[in-house]
PDB file of N, CA and C in Angstrom:
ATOM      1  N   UNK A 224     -36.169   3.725   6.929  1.00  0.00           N
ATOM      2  CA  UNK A 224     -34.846   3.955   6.420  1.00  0.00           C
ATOM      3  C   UNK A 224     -33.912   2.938   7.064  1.00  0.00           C
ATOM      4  N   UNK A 225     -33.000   2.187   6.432  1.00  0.00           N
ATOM      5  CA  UNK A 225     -32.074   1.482   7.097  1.00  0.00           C
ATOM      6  C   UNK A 225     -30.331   1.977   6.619  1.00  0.00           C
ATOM      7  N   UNK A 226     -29.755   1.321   7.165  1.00  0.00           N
ATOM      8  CA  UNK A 226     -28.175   1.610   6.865  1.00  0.00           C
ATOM      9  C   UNK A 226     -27.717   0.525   6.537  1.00  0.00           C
ATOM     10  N   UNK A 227     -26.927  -0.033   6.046  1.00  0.00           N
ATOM     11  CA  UNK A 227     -25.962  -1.184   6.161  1.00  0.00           C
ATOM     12  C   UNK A 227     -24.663  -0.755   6.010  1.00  0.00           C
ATOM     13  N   UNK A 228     -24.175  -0.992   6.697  1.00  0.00           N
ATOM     14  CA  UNK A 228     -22.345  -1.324   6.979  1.00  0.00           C
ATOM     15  C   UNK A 228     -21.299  -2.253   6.774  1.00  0.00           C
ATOM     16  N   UNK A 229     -20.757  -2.572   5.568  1.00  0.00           N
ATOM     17  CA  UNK A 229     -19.935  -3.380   5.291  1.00  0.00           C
ATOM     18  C   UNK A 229     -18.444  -3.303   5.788  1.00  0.00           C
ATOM     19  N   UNK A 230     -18.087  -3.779   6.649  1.00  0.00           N
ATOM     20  CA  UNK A 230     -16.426  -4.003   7.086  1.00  0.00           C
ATOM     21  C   UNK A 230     -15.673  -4.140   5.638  1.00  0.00           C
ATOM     22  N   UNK A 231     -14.711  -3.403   5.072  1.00  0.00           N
ATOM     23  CA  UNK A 231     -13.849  -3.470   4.238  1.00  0.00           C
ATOM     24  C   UNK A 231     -13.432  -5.080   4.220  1.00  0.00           C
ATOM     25  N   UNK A 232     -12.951  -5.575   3.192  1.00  0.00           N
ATOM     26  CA  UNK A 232     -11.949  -7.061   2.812  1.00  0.00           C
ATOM     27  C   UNK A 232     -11.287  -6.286   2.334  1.00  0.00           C
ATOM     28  N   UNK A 233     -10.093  -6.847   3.138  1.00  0.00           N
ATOM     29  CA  UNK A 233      -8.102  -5.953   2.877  1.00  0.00           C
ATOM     30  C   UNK A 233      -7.795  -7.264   3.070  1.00  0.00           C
ATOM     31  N   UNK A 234      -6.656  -7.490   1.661  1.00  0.00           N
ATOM     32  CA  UNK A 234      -5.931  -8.283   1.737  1.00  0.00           C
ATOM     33  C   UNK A 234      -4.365  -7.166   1.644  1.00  0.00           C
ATOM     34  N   UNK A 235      -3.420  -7.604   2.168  1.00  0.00           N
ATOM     35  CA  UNK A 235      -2.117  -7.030   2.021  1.00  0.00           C
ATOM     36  C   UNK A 235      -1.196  -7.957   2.187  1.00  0.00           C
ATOM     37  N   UNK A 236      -0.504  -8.262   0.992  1.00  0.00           N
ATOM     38  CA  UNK A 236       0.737  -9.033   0.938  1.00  0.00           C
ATOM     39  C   UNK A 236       1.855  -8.458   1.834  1.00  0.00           C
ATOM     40  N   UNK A 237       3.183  -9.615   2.601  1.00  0.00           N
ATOM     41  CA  UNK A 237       4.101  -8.826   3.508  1.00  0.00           C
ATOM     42  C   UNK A 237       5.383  -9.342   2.380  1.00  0.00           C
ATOM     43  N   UNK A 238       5.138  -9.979   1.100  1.00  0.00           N
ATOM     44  CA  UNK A 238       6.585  -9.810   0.754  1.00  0.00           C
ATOM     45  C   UNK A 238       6.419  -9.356  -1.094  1.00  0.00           C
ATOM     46  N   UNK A 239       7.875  -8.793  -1.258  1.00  0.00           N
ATOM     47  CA  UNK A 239       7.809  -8.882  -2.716  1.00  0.00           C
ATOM     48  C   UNK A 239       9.116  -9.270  -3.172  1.00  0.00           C
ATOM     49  N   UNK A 240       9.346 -10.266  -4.317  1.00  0.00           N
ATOM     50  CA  UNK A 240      10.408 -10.924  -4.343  1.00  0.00           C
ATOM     51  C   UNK A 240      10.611 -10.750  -6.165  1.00  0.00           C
ATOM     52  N   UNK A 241      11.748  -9.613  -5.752  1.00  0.00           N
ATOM     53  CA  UNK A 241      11.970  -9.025  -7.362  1.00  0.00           C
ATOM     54  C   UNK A 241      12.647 -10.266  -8.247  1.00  0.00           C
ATOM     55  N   UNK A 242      12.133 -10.404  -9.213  1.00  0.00           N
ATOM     56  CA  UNK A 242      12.620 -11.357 -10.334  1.00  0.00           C
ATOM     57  C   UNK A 242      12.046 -13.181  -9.862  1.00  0.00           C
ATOM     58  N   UNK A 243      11.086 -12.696  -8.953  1.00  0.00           N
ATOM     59  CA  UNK A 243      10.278 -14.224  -8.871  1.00  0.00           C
ATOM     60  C   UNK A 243       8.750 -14.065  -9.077  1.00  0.00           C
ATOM     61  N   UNK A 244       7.651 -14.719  -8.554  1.00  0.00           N
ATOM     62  CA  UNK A 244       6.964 -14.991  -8.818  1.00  0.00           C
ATOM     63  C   UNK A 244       5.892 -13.697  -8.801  1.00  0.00           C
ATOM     64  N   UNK A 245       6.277 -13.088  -7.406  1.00  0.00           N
ATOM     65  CA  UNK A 245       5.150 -11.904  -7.298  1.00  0.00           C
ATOM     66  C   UNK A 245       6.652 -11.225  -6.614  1.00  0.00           C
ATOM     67  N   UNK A 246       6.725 -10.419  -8.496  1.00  0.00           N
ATOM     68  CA  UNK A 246       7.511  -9.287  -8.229  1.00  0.00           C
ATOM     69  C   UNK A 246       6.846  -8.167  -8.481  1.00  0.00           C
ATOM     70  N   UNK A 247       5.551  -7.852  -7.980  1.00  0.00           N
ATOM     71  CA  UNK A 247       5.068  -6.219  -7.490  1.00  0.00           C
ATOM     72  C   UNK A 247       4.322  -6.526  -6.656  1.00  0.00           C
ATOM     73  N   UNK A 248       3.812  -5.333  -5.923  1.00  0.00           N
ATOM     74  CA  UNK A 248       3.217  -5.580  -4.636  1.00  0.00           C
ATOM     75  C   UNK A 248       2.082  -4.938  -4.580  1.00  0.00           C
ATOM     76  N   UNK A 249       0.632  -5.392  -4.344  1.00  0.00           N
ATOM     77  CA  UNK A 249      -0.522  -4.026  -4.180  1.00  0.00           C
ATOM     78  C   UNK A 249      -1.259  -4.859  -3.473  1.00  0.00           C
ATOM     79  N   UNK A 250      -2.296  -3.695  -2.450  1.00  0.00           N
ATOM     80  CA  UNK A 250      -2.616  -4.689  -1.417  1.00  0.00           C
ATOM     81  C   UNK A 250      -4.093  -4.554  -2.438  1.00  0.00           C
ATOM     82  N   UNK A 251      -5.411  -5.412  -2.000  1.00  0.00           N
ATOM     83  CA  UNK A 251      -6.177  -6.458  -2.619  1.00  0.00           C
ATOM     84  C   UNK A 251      -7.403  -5.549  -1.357  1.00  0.00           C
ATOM     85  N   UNK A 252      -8.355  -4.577  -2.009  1.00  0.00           N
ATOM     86  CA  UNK A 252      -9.272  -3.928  -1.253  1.00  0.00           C
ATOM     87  C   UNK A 252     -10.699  -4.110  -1.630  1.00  0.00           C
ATOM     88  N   UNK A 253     -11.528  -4.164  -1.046  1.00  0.00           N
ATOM     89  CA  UNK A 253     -12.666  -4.307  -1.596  1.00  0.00           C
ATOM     90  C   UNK A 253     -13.983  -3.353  -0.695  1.00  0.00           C
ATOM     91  N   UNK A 254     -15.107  -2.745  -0.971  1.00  0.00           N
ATOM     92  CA  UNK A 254     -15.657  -2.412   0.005  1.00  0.00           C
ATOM     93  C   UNK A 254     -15.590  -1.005   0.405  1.00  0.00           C
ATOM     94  N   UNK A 255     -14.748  -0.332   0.185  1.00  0.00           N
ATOM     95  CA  UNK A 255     -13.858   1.151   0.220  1.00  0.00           C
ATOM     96  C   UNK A 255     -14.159   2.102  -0.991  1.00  0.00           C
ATOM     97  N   UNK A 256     -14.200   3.298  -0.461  1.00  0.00           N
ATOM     98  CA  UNK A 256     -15.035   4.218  -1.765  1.00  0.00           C
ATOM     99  C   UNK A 256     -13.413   4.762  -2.459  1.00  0.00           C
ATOM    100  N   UNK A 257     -13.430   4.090  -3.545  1.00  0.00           N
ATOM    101  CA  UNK A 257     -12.060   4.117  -4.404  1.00  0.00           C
ATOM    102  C   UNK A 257     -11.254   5.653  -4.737  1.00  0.00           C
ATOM    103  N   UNK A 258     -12.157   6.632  -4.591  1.00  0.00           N
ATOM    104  CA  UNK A 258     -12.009   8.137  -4.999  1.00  0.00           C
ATOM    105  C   UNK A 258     -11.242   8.469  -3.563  1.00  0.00           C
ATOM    106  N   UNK A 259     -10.711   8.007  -2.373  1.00  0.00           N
ATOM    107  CA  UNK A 259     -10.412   8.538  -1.241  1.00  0.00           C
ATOM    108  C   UNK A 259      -9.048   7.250  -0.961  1.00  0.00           C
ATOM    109  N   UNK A 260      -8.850   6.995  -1.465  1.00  0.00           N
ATOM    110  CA  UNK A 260      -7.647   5.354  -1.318  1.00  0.00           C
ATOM    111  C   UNK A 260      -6.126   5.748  -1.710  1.00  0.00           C
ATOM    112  N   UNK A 261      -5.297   6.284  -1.462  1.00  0.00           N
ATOM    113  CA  UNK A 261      -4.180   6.556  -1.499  1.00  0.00           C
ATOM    114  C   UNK A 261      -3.448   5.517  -0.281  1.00  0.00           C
ATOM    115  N   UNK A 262      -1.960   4.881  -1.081  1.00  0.00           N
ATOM    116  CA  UNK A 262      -0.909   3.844  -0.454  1.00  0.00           C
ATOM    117  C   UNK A 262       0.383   4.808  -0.735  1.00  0.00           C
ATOM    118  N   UNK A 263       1.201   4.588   0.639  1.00  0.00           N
ATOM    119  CA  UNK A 263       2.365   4.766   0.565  1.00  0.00           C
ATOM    120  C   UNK A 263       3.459   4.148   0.809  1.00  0.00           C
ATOM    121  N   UNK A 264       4.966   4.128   0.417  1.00  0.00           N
ATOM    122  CA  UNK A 264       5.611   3.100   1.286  1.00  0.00           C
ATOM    123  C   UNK A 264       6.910   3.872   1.473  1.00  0.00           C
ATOM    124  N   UNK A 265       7.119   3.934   2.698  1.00  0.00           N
ATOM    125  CA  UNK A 265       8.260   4.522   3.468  1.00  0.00           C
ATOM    126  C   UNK A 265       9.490   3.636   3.300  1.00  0.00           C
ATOM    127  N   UNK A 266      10.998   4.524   2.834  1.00  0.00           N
ATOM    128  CA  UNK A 266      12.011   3.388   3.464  1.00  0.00           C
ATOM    129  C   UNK A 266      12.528   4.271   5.408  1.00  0.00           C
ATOM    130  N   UNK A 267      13.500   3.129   5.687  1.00  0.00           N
ATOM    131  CA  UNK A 267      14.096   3.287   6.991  1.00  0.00           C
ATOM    132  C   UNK A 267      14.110   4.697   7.345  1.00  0.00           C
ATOM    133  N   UNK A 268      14.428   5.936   6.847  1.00  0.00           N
ATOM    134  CA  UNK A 268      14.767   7.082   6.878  1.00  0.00           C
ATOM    135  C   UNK A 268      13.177   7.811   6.862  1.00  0.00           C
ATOM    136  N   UNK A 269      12.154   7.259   6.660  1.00  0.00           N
ATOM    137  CA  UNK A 269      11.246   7.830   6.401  1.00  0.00           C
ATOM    138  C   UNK A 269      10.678   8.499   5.091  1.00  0.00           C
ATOM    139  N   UNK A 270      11.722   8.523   4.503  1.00  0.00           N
ATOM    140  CA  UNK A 270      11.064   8.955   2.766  1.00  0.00           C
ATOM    141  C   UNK A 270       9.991   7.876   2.084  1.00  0.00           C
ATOM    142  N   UNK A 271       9.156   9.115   1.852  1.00  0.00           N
ATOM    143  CA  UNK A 271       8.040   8.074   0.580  1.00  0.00           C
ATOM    144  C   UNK A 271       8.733   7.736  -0.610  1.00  0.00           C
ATOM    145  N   UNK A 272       9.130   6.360  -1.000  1.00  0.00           N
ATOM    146  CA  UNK A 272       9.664   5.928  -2.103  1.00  0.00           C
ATOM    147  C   UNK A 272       8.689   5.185  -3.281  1.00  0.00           C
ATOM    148  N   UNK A 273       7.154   4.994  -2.519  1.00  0.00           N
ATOM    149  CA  UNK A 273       5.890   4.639  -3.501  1.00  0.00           C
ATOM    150  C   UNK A 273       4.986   5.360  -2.946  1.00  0.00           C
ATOM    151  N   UNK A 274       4.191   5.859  -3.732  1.00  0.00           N
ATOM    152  CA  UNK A 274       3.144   6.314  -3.353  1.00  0.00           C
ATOM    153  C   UNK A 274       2.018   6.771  -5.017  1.00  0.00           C
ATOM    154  N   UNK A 275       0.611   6.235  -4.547  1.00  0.00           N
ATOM    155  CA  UNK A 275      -0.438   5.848  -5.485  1.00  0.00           C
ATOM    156  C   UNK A 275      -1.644   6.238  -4.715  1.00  0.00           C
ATOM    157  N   UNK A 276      -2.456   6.963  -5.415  1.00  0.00           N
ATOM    158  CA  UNK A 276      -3.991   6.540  -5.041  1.00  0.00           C
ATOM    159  C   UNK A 276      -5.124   6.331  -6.410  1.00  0.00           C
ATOM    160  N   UNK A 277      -4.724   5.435  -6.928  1.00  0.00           N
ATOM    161  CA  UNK A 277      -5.143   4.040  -7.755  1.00  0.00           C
ATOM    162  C   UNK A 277      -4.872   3.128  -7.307  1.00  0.00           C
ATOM    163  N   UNK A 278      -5.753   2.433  -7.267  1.00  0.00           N
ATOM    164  CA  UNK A 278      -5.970   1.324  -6.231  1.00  0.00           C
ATOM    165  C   UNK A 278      -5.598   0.022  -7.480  1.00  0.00           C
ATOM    166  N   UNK A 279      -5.360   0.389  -8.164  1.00  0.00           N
ATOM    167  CA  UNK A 279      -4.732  -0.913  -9.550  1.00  0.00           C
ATOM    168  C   UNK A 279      -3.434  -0.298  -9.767  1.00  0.00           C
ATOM    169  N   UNK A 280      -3.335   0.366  -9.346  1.00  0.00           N
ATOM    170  CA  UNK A 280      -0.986   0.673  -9.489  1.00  0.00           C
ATOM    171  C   UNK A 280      -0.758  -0.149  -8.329  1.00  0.00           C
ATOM    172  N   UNK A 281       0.173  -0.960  -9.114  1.00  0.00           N
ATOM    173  CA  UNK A 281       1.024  -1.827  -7.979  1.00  0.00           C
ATOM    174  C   UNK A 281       2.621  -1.061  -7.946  1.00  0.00           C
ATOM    175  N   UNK A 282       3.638  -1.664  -6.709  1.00  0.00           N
ATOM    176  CA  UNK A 282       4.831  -1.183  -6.527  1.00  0.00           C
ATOM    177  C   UNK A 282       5.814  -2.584  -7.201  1.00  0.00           C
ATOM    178  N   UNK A 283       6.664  -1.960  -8.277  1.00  0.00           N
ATOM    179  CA  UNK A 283       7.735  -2.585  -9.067  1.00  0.00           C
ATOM    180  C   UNK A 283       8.922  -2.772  -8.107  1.00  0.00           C
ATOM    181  N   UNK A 284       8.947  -2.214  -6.943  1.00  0.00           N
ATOM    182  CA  UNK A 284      10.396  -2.172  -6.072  1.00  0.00           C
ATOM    183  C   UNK A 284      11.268  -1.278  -6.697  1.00  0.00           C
ATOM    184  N   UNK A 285      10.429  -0.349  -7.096  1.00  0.00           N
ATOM    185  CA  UNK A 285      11.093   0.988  -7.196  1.00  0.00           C
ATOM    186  C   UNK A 285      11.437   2.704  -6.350  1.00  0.00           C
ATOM    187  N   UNK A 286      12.261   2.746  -6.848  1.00  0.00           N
ATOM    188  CA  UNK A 286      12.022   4.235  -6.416  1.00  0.00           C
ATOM    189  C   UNK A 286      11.380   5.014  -6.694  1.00  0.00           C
ATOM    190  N   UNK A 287      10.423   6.130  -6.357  1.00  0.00           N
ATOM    191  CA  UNK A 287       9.666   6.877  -7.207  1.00  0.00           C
ATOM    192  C   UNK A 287      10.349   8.449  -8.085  1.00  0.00           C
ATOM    193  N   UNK A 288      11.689   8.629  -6.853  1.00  0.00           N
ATOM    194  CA  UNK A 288      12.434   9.488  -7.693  1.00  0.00           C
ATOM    195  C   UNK A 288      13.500   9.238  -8.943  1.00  0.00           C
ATOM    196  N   UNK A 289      13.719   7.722  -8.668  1.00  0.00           N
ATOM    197  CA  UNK A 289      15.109   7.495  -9.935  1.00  0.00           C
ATOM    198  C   UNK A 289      14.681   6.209 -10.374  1.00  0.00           C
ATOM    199  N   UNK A 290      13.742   5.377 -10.026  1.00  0.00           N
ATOM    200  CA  UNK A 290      13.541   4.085 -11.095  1.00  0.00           C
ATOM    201  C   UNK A 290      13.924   3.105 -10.913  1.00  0.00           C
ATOM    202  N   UNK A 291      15.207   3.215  -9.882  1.00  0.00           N
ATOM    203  CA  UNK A 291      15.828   2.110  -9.778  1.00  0.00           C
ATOM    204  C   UNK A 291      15.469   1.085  -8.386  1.00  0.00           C
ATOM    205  N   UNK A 292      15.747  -0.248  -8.689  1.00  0.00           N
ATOM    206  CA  UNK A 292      15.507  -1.236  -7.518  1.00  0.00           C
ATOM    207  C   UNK A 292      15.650  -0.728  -6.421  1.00  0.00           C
ATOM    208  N   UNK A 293      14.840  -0.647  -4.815  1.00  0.00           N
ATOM    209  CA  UNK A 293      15.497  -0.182  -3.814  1.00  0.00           C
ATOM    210  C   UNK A 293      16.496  -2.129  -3.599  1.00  0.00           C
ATOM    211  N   UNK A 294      17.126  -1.324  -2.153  1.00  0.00           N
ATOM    212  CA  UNK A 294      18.311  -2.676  -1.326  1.00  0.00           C
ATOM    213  C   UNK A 294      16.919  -3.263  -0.999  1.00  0.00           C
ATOM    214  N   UNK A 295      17.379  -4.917  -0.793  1.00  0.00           N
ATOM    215  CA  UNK A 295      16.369  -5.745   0.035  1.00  0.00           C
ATOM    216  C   UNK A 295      16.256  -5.234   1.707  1.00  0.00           C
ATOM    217  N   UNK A 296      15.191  -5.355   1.956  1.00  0.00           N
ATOM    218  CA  UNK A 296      14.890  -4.993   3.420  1.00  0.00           C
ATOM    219  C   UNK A 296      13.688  -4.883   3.410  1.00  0.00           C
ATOM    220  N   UNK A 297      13.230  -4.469   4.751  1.00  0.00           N
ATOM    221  CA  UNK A 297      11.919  -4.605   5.319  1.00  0.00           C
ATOM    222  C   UNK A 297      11.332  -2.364   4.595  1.00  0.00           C
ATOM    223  N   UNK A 298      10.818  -2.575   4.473  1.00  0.00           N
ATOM    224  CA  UNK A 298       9.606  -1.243   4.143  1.00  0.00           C
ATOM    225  C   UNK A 298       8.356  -1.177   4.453  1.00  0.00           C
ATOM    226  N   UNK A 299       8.117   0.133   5.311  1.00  0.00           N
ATOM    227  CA  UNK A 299       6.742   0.216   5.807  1.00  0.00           C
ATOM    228  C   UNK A 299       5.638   1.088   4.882  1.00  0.00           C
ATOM    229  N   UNK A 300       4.211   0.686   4.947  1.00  0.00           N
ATOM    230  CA  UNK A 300       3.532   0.864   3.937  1.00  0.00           C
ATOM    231  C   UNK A 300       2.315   1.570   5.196  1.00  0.00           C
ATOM    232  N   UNK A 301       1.591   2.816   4.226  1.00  0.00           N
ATOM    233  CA  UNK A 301       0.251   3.306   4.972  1.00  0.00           C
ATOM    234  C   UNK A 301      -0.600   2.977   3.930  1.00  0.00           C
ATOM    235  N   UNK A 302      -2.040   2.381   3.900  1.00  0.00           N
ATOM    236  CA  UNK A 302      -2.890   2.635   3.262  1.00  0.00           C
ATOM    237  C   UNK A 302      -4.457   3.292   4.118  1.00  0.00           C
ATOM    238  N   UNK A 303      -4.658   4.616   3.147  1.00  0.00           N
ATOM    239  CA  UNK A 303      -5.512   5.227   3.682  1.00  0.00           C
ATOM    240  C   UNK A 303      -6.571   5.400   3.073  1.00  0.00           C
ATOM    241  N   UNK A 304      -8.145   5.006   3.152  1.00  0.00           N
ATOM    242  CA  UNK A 304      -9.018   5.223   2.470  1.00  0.00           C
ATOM    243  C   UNK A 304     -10.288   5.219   3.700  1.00  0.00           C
ATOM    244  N   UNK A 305     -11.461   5.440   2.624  1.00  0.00           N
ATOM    245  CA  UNK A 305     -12.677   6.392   3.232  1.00  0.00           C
ATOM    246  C   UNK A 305     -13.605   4.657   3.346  1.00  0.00           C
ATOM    247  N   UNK A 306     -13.838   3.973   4.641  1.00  0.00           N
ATOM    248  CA  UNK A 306     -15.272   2.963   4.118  1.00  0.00           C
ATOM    249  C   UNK A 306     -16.326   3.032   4.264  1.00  0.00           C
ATOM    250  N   UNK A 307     -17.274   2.287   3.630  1.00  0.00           N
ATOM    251  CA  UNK A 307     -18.380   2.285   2.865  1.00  0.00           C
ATOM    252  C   UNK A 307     -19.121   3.147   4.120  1.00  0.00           C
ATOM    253  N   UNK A 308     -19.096   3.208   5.299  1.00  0.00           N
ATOM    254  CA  UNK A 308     -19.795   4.370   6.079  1.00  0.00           C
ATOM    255  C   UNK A 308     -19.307   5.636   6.278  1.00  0.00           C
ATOM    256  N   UNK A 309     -18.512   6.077   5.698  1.00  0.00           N
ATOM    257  CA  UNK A 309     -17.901   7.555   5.190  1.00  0.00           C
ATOM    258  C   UNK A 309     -16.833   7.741   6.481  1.00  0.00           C
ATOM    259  N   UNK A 310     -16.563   6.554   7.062  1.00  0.00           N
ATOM    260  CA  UNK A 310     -15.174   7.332   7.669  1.00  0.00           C
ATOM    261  C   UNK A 310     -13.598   6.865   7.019  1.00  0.00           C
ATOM    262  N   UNK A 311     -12.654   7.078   7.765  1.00  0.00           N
ATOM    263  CA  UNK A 311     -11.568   7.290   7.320  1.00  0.00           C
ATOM    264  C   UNK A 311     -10.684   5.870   8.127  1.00  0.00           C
ATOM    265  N   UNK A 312     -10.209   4.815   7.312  1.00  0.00           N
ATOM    266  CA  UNK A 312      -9.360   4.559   8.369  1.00  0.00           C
ATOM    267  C   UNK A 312      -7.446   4.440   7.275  1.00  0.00           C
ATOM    268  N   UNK A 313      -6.922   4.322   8.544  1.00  0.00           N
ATOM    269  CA  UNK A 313      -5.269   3.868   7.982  1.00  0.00           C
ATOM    270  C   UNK A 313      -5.034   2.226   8.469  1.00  0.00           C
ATOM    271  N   UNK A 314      -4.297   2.187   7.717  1.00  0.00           N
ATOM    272  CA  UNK A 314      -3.868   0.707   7.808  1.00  0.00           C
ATOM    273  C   UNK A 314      -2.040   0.776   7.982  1.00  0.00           C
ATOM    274  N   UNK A 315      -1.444   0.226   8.474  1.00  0.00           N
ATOM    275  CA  UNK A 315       0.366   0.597   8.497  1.00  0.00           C
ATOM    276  C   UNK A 315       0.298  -0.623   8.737  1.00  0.00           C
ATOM    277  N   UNK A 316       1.791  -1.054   8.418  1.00  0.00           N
ATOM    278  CA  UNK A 316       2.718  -2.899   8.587  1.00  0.00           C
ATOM    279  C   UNK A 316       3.896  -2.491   7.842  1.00  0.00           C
ATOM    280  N   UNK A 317       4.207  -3.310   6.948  1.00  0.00           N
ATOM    281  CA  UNK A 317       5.657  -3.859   6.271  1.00  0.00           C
ATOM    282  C   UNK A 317       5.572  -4.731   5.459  1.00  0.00           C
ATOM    283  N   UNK A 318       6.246  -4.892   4.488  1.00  0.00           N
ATOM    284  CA  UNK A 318       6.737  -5.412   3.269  1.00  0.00           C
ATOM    285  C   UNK A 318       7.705  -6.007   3.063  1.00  0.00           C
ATOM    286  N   UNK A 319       8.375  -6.854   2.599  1.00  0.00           N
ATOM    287  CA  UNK A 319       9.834  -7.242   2.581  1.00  0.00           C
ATOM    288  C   UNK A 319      10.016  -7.543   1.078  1.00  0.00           C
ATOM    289  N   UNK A 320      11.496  -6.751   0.791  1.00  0.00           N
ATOM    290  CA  UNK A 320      11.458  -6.379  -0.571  1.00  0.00           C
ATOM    291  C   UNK A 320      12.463  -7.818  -0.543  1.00  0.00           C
ATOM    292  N   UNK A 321      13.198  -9.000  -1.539  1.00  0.00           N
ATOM    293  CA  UNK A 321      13.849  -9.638  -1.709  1.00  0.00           C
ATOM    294  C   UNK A 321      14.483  -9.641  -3.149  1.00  0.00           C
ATOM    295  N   UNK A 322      15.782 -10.123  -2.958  1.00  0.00           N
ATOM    296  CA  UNK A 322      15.768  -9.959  -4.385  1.00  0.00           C
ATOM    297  C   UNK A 322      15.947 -11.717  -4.906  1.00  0.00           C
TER     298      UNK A 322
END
C-alpha cells in the first residue's frame, strides 16, 4: 500500500482594480478536495462582505448585502479547504481593492 501527498498550488492575487484589467478577484487552487473550499473576505470592522465555497465564484468588489462597490482599501480574505491528505488548512492575507 502506498500514500502520496501532494502539497496544494495556491495562487492568491493581493490586488483588485475595479474598472481595469483584473477587476475580480479569486484565488487560483489546485490539489484541494473542492467539496470542503469555502473563501471569505472581511472588511476593517470585521464583517464578511464576500463569501463563496465555489471555487469558480470570483469577488466583483462587492458587497454581499447591497451590491454595491465597497471604498478602496486593504481587505482581509480566509480561504479554507480540506488537502489531498484529508486535513484542513486556512490560508489569511489581504487584498487591495482600487478603484
Amino acid at each position: 500500500e502506498a500514500c502520496a501527498f501532494q502539497r496544494p498550488i495556491i495562487y492568491v492575487p493581493n490586488a483588485l482594480i475595479i474598472g481595469g484589467h483584473n477587476d475580480t478577484w479569486k484565488p487560483v487552487i489546485s490539489l484541494i478536495d473542492y467539496e470542503s473550499y469555502q473563501v471569505r473576505i472581511f472588511n476593517r470592522f470585521s464583517e464578511i462582505i464576500f463569501e463563496s465555497d465555489d471555487a469558480n465564484q470570483a469577488w466583483n468588489g462587492s458587497h454581499k448585502k447591497n451590491g454595491k462597490v465597497v471604498q478602496e482599501g486593504l481587505y482581509i480574505y480566509q480561504i479554507t479547504f480540506r488537502r489531498s491528505d484529508g486535513e484542513f488548512e486556512e490560508i489569511r492575507g489581504h487584498v487591495t481593492l482600487v478603484r
